[in-house]
PDB file of C-alpha atoms in Angstrom:
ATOM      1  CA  UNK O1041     129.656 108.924 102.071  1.00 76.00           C
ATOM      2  CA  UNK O1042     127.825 110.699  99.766  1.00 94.00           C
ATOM      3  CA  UNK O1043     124.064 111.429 100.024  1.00 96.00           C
ATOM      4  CA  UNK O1044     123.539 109.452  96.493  1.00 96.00           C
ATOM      5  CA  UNK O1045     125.288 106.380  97.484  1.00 97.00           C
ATOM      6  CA  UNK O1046     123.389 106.562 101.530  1.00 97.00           C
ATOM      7  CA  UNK O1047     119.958 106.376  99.174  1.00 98.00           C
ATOM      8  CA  UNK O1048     120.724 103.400  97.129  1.00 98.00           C
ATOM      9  CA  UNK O1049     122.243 101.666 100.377  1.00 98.00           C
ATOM     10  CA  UNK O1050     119.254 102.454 102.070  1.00 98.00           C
ATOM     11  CA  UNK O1051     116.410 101.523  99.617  1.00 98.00           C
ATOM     12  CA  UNK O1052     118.171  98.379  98.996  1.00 98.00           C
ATOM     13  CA  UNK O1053     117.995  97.710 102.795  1.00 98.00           C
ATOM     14  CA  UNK O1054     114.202  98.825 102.721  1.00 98.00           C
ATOM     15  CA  UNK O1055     113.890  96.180  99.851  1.00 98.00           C
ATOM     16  CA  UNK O1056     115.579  93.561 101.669  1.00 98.00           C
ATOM     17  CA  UNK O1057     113.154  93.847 104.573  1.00 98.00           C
ATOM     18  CA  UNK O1058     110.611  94.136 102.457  1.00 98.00           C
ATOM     19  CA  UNK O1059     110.906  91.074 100.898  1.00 98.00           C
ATOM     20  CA  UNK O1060     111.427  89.455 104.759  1.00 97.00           C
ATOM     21  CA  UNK O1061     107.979  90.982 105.592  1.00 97.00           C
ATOM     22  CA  UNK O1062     106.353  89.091 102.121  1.00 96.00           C
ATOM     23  CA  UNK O1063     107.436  86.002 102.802  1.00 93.00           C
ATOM     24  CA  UNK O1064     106.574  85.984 106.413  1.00 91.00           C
ATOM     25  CA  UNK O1065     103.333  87.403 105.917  1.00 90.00           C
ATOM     26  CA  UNK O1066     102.588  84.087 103.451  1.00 90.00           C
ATOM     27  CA  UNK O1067     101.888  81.932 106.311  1.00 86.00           C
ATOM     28  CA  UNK O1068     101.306  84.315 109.090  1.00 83.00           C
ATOM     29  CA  UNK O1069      99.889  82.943 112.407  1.00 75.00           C
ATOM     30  CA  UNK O1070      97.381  85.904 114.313  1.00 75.00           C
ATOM     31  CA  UNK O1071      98.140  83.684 117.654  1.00 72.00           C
ATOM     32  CA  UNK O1072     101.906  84.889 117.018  1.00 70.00           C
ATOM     33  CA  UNK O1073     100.473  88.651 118.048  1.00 78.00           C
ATOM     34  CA  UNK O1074     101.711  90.328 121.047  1.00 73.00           C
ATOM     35  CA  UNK O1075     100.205  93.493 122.856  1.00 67.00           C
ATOM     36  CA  UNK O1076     102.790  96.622 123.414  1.00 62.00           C
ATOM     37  CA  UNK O1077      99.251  98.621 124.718  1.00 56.00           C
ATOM     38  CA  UNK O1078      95.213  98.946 123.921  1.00 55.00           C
ATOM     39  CA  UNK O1079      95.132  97.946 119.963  1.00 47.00           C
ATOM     40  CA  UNK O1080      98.731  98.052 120.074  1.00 55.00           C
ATOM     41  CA  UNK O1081     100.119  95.381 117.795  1.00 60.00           C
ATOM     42  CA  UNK O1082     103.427  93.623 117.347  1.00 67.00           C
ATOM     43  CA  UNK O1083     104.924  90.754 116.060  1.00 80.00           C
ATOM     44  CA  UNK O1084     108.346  88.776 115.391  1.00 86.00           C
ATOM     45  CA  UNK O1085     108.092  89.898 112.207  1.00 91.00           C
ATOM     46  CA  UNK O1086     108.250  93.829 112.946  1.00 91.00           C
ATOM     47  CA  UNK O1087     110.926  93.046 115.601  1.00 92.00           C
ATOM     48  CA  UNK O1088     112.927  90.641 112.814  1.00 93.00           C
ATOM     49  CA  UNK O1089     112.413  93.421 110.185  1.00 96.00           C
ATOM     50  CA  UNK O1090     114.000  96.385 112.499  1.00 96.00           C
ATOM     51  CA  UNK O1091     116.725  94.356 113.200  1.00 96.00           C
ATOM     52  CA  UNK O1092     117.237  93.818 109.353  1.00 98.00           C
ATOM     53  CA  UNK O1093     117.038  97.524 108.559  1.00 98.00           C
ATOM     54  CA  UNK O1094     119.360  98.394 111.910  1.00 97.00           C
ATOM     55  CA  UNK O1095     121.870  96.346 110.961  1.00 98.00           C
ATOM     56  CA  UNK O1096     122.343  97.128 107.326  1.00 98.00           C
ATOM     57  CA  UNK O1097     122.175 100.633 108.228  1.00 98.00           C
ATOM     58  CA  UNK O1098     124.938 100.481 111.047  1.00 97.00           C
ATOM     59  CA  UNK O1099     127.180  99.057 108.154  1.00 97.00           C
ATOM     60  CA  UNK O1100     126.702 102.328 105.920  1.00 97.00           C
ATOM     61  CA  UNK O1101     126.882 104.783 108.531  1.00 97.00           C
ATOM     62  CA  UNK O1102     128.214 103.446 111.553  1.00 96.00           C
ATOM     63  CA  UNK O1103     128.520 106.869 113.865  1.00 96.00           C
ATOM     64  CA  UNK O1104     124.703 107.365 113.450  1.00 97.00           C
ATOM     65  CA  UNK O1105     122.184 106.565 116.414  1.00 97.00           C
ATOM     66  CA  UNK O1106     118.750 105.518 116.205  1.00 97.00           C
ATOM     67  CA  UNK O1107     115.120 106.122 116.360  1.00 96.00           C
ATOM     68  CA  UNK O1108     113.192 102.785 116.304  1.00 94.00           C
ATOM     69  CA  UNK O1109     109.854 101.840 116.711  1.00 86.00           C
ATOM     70  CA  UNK O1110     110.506  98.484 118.278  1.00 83.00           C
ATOM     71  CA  UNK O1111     113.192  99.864 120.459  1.00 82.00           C
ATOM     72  CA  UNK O1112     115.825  96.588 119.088  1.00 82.00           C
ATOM     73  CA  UNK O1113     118.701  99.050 119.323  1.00 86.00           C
ATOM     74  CA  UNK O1114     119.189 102.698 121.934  1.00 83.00           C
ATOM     75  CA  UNK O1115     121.702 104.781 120.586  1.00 89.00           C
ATOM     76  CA  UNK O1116     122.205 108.874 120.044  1.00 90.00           C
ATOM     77  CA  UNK O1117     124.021 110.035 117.405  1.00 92.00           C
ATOM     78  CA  UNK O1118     125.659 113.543 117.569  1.00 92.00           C
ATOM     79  CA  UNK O1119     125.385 114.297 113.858  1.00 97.00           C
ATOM     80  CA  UNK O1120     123.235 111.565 112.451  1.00 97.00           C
ATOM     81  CA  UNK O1121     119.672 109.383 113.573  1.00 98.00           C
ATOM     82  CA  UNK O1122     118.141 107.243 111.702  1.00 98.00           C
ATOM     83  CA  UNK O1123     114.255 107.102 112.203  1.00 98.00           C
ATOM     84  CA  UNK O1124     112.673 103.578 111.260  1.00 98.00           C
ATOM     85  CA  UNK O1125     109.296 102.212 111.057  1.00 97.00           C
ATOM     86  CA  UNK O1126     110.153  98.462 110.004  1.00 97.00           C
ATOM     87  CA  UNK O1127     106.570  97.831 109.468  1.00 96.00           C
ATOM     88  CA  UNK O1128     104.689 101.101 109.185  1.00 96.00           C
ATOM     89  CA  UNK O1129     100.524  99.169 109.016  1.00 95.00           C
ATOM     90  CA  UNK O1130     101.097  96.291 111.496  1.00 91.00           C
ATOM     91  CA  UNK O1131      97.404  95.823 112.320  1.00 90.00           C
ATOM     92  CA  UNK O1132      96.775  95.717 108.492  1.00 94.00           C
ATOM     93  CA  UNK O1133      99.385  92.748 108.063  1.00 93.00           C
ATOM     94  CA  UNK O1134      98.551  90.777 110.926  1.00 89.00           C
ATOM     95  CA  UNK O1135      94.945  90.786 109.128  1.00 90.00           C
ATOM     96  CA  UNK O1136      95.815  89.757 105.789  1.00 92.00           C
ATOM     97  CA  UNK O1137      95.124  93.605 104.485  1.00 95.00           C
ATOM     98  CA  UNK O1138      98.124  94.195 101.751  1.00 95.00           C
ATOM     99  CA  UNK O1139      98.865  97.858 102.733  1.00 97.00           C
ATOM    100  CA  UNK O1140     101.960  98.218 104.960  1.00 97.00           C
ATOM    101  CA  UNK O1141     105.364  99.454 104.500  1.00 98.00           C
ATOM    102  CA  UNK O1142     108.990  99.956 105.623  1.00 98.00           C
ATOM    103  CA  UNK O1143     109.948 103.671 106.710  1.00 98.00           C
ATOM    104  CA  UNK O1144     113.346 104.824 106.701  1.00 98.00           C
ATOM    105  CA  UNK O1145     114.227 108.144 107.731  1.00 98.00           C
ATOM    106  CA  UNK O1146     117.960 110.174 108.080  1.00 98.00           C
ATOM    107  CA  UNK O1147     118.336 112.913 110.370  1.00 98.00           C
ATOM    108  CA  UNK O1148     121.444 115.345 110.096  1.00 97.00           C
ATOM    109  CA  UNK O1149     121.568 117.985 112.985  1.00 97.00           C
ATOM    110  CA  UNK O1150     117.812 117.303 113.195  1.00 95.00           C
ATOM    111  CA  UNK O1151     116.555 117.867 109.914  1.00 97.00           C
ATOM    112  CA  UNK O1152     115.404 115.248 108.020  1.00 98.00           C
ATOM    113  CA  UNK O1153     117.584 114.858 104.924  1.00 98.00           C
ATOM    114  CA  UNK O1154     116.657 111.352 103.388  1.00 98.00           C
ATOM    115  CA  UNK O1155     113.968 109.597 103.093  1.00 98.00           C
ATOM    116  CA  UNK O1156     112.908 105.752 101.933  1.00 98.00           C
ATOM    117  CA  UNK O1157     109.092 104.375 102.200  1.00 98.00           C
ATOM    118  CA  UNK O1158     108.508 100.690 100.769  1.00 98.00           C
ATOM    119  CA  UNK O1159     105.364  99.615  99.988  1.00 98.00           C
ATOM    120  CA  UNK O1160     105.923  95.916 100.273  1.00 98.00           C
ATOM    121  CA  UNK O1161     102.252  94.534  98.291  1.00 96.00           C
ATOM    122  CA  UNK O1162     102.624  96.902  95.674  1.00 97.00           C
ATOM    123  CA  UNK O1163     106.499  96.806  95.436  1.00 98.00           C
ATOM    124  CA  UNK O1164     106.756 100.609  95.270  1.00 98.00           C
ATOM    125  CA  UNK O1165     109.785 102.317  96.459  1.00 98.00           C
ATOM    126  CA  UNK O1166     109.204 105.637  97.275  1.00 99.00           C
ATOM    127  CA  UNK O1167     112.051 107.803  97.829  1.00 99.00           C
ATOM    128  CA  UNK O1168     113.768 111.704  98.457  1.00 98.00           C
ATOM    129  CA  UNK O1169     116.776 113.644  99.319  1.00 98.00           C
ATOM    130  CA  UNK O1170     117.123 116.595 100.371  1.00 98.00           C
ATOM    131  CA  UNK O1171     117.232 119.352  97.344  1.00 98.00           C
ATOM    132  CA  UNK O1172     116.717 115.968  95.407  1.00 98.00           C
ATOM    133  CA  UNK O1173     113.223 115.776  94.151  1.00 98.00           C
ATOM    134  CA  UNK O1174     111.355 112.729  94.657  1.00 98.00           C
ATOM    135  CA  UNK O1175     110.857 109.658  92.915  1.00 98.00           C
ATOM    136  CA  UNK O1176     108.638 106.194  92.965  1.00 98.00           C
ATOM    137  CA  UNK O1177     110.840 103.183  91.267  1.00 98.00           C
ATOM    138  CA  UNK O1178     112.785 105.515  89.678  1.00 95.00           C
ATOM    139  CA  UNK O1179     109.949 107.927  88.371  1.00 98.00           C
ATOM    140  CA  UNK O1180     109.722 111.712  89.442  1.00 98.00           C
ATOM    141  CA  UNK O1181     106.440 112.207  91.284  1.00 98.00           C
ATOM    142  CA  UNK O1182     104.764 115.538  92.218  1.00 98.00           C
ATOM    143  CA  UNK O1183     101.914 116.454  94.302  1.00 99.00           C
ATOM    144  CA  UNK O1184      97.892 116.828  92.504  1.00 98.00           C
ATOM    145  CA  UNK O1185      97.064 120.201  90.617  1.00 98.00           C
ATOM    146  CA  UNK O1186      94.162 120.091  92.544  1.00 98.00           C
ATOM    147  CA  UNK O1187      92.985 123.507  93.773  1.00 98.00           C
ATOM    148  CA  UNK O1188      90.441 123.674  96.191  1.00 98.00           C
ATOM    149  CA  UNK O1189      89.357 120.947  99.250  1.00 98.00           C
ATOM    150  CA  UNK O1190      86.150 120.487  97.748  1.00 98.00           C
ATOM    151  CA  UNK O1191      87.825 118.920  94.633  1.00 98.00           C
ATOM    152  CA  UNK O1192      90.427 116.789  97.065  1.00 98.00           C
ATOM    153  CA  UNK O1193      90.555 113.273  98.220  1.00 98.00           C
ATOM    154  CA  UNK O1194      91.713 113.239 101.888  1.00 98.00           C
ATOM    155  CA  UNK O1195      93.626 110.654 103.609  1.00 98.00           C
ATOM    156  CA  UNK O1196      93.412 110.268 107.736  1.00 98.00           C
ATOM    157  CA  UNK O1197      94.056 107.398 110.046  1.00 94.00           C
ATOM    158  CA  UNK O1198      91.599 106.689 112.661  1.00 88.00           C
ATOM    159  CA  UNK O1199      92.362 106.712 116.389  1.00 78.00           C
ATOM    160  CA  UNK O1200      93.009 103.556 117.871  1.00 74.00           C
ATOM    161  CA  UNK O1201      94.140 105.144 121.204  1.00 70.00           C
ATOM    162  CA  UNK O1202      93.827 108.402 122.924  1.00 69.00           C
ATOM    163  CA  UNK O1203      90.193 108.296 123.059  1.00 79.00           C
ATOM    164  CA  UNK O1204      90.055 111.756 125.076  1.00 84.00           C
ATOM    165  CA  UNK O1205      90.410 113.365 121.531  1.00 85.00           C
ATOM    166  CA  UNK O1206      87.770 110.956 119.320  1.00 89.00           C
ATOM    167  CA  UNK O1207      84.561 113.249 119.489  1.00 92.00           C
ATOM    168  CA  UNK O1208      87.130 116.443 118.299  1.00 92.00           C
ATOM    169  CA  UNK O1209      88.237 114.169 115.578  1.00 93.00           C
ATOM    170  CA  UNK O1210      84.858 112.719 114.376  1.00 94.00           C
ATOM    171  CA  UNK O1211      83.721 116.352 114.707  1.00 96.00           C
ATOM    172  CA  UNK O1212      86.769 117.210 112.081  1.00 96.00           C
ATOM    173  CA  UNK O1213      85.714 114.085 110.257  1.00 96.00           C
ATOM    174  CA  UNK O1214      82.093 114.847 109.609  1.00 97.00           C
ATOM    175  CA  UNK O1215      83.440 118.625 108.232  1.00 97.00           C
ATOM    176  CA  UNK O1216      85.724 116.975 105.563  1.00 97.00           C
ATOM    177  CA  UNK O1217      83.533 114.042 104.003  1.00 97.00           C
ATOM    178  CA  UNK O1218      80.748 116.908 104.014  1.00 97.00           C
ATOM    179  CA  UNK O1219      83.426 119.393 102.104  1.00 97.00           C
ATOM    180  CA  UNK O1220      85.716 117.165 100.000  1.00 98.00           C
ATOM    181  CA  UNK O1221      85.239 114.439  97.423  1.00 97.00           C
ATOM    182  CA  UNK O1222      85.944 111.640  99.953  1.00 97.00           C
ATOM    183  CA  UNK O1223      88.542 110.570 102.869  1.00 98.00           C
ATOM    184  CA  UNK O1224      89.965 107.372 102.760  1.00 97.00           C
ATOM    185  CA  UNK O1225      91.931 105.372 105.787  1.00 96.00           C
ATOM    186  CA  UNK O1226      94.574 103.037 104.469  1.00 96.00           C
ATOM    187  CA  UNK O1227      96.592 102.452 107.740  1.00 96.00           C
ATOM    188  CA  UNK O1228      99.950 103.405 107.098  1.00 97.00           C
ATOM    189  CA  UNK O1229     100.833 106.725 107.876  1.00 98.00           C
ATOM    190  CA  UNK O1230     104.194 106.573 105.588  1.00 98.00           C
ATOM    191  CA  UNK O1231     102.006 105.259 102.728  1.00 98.00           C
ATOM    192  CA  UNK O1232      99.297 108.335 103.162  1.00 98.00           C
ATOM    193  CA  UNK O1233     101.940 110.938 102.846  1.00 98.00           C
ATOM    194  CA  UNK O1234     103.569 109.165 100.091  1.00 98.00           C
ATOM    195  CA  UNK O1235      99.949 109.363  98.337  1.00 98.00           C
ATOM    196  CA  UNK O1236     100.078 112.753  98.684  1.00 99.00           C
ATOM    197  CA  UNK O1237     103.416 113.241  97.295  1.00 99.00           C
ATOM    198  CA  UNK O1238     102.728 110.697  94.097  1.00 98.00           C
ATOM    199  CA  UNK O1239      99.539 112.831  93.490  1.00 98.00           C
ATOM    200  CA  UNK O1240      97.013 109.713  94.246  1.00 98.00           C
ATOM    201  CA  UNK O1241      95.286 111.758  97.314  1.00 98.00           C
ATOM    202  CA  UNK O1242      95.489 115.694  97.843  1.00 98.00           C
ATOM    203  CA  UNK O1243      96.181 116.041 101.691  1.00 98.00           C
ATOM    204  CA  UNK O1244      96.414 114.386 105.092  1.00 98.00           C
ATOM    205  CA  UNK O1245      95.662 115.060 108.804  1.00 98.00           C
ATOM    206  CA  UNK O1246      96.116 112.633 111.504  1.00 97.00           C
ATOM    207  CA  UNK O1247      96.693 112.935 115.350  1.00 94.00           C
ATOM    208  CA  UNK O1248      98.797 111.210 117.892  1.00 92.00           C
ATOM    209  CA  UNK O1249     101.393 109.770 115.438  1.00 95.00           C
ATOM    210  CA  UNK O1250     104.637 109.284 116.280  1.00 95.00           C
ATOM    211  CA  UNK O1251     108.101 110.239 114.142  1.00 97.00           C
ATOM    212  CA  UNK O1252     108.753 106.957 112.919  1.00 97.00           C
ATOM    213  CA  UNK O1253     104.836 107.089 111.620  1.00 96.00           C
ATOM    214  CA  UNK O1254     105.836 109.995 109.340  1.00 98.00           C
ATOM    215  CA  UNK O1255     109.826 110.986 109.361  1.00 98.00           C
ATOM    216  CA  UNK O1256     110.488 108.937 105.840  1.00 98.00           C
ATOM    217  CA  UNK O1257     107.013 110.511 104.233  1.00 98.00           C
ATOM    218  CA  UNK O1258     107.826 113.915 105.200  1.00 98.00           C
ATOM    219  CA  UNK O1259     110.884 114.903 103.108  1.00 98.00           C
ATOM    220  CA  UNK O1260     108.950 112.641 100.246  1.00 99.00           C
ATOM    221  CA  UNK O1261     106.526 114.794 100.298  1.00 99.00           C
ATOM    222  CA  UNK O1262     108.249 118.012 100.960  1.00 98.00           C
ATOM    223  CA  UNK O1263     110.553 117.273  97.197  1.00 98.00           C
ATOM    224  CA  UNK O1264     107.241 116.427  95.750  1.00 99.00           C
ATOM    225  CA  UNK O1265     106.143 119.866  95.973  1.00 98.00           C
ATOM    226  CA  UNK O1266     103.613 119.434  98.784  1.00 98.00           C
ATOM    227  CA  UNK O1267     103.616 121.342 102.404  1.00 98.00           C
ATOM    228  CA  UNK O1268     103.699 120.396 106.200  1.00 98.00           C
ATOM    229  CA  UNK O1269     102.777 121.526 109.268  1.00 98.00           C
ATOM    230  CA  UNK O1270     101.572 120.723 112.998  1.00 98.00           C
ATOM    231  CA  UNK O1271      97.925 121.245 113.697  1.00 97.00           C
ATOM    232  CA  UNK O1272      98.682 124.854 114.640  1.00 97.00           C
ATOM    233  CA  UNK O1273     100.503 125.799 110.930  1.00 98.00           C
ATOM    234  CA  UNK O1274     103.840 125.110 112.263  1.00 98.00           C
ATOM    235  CA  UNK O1275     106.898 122.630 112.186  1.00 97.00           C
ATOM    236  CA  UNK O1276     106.648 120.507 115.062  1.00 98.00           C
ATOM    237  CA  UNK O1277     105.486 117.344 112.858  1.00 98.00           C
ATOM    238  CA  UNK O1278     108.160 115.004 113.581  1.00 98.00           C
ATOM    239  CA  UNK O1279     107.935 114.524 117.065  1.00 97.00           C
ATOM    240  CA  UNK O1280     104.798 116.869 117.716  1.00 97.00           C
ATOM    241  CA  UNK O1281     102.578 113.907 117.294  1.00 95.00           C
ATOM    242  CA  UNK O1282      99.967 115.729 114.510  1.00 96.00           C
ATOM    243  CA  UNK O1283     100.410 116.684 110.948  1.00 98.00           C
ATOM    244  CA  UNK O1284      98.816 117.922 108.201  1.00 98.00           C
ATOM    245  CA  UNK O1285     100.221 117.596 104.859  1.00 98.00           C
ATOM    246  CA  UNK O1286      99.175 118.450 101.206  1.00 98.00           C
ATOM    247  CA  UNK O1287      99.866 119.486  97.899  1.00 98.00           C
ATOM    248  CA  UNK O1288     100.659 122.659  99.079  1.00 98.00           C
ATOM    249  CA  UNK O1289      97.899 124.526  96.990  1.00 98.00           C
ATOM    250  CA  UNK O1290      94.572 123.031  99.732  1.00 98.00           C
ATOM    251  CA  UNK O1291      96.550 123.049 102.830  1.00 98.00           C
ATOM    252  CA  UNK O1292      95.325 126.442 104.881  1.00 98.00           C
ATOM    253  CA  UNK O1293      91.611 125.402 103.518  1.00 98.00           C
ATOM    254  CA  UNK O1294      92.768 121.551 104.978  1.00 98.00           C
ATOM    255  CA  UNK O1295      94.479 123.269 107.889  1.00 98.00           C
ATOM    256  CA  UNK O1296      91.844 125.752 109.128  1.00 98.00           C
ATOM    257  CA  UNK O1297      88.896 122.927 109.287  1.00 98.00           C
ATOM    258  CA  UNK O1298      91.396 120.850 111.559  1.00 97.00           C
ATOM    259  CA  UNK O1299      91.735 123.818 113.486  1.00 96.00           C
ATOM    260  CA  UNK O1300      88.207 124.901 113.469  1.00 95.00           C
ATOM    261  CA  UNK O1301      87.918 121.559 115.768  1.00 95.00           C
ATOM    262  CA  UNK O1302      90.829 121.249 117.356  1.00 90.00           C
TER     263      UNK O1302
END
C-alpha cells in the first residue's frame, strides 16, 4: 500500500477514535478510574479507544505488530509496528481538562516513517510522512523563527512518577522560567511536540516518557523543520525515555541547560 493511502487510512482511524473519546468524555464518571501504578490512570475509554485504532489498523496493514499503551493486542512485526497512544492526556480527560489526543505512530525497520496526532477538543489533525512535510487539517506547518531560548516558550510535562529524579528536574525547571519567556505544561506529550512543530511553542524537554508518549510527534516534528535528541544530544528518543525537541535553531542552548542538570 502506498505511504499516501496508509496516512489517510490512518487519520481517519485517529478521527474515528477521536470522536469515541468526545462522546464518552460527555458524561464521564471519575469512579469509572482504574490504577495501572502511583498517578497512573486508566479507563474503559483508553482501553475501548486502542481497540478502535488496533483494529482499523490490522485491516490496512495486516503483517504489522504492535506497540500499545494499554497492552489490548502483543504482536511483533518483522517489517512494520505500529506505536499507539489511544489517549495520549488521560489524567487531563478523566478531569474534565480538554487537552488530550490520539497518537499513531508507523515503524518500518525501526524508523519511524508516519505519523498521526489528534487533538480531539480542538479537532486538529496533525500529521507527517516521511520526506513528506507536515501538515495540521490539511495546512503545512513549520517550526517558530525564533532564535534564541530567551525569546522561546517552552513546553515540559511534570513528573508524576520517578520521584528519584524531581529535585534534578525542578533544578532544570527553575533555569528555564529564569531564561525563557515562559514554560507551559499541557499534559500530552504528543500535543507538546506537535506545538513545536505548528510553531505555537519553541522547544520541549521531558523525562521518563515512554514511545507511545512521543513516536507520532516525533516525525511531525522532524518534517516541520524542528530537531530531536535524547538528553545526551543523541537519538535514543523513542524508547530512551527523555527527549528534547525544538525548532531546531534553540535546541543546543535548550539542550545544554538540561544537561547542565542532568
Amino acid at each position: 500500500m502506498e505511504i499516501s493511502t496508509l496516512l489517510d487510512n490512518t487519520i481517519a482511524i485517529a478521527r474515528e477514535a477521536g470522536a469515541f473519546i468526545r462522546r464518552e468524555r460527555q458524561s464521564f464518571d471519575l469512579n469509572k478510574v482504574e490504577h495501572k501504578g502511583f498517578n497512573d490512570l486508566v479507563s474503559y475509554v483508553d482501553k475501548e479507544a486502542e481497540k478502535i485504532v488496533v483494529s482499523g489498523l490490522q485491516e490496512i496493514l495486516p503483517e504489522a505488530g504492535f506497540i500499545t499503551e494499554e497492552g489490548t493486542i502483543s504482536k511483533d512485526g518483522e517489517v512494520y509496528n505500529w506505536i499507539v497512544d489511544p489517549l495520549d492526556g488521560t489524567t487531563n480527560f478523566v478531569h474534565g481538562v480538554p487537552v488530550f489526543s490520539v497518537s499513531i505512530a508507523l515503524m518500518q525497520d525501526g524508523e519511524i516513517v508516519l505519523g498521526v496526532v489528534y487533538e480531539v477538543n480542538n479537532n486538529e489533525c496533525f500529521y507527517a510522512t516521511k520526506g513528506g512535510g507536515a501538515f495540521c487539517n490539511d495546512t503545512p506547518i513549520c517550526v517558530s523563527p525564533t532564535p534564541s531560548l530567551s525569546a522561546g516558550l517552552i513546553a515540559t510535562g511534570f513528573p508524576y512518577s520517578a520521584f528519584e529524579e524531581v529535585d534534578k528536574y525542578l533544578g532544570l525547571l527553575k533555569d528555564i522560567i529564569q531564561h525563557s519567556h515562559g514554560v507551559r505544561r499541557i499534559g500530552s506529550a504528543a500535543v507538546d511536540l506537535c506545538y513545536v512543530a505548528a510553531g505555537r511553542m519553541d522547544g520541549y524537554f521531558e523525562y521518563n516518557l515512554n514511545s507511545y508518549d512521543v513516536a507520532g510527534g516525533v516525525i511531525i516534528l522532524q518534517e516541520a523543520g524542528g530537531k530531536v535528541t535524547d538528553f545526551s544530544g543523541g537519538d535514543d528518543y523513542i524508547f530512551g525515555r527523555e527527549l528534547v525537541g525544538s525548532n531546531e535553531k534553540i535546541h543546543e542552548e535548550l539542550l545544554g541547560t538540561v544537561r547542565n542538570h542532568w
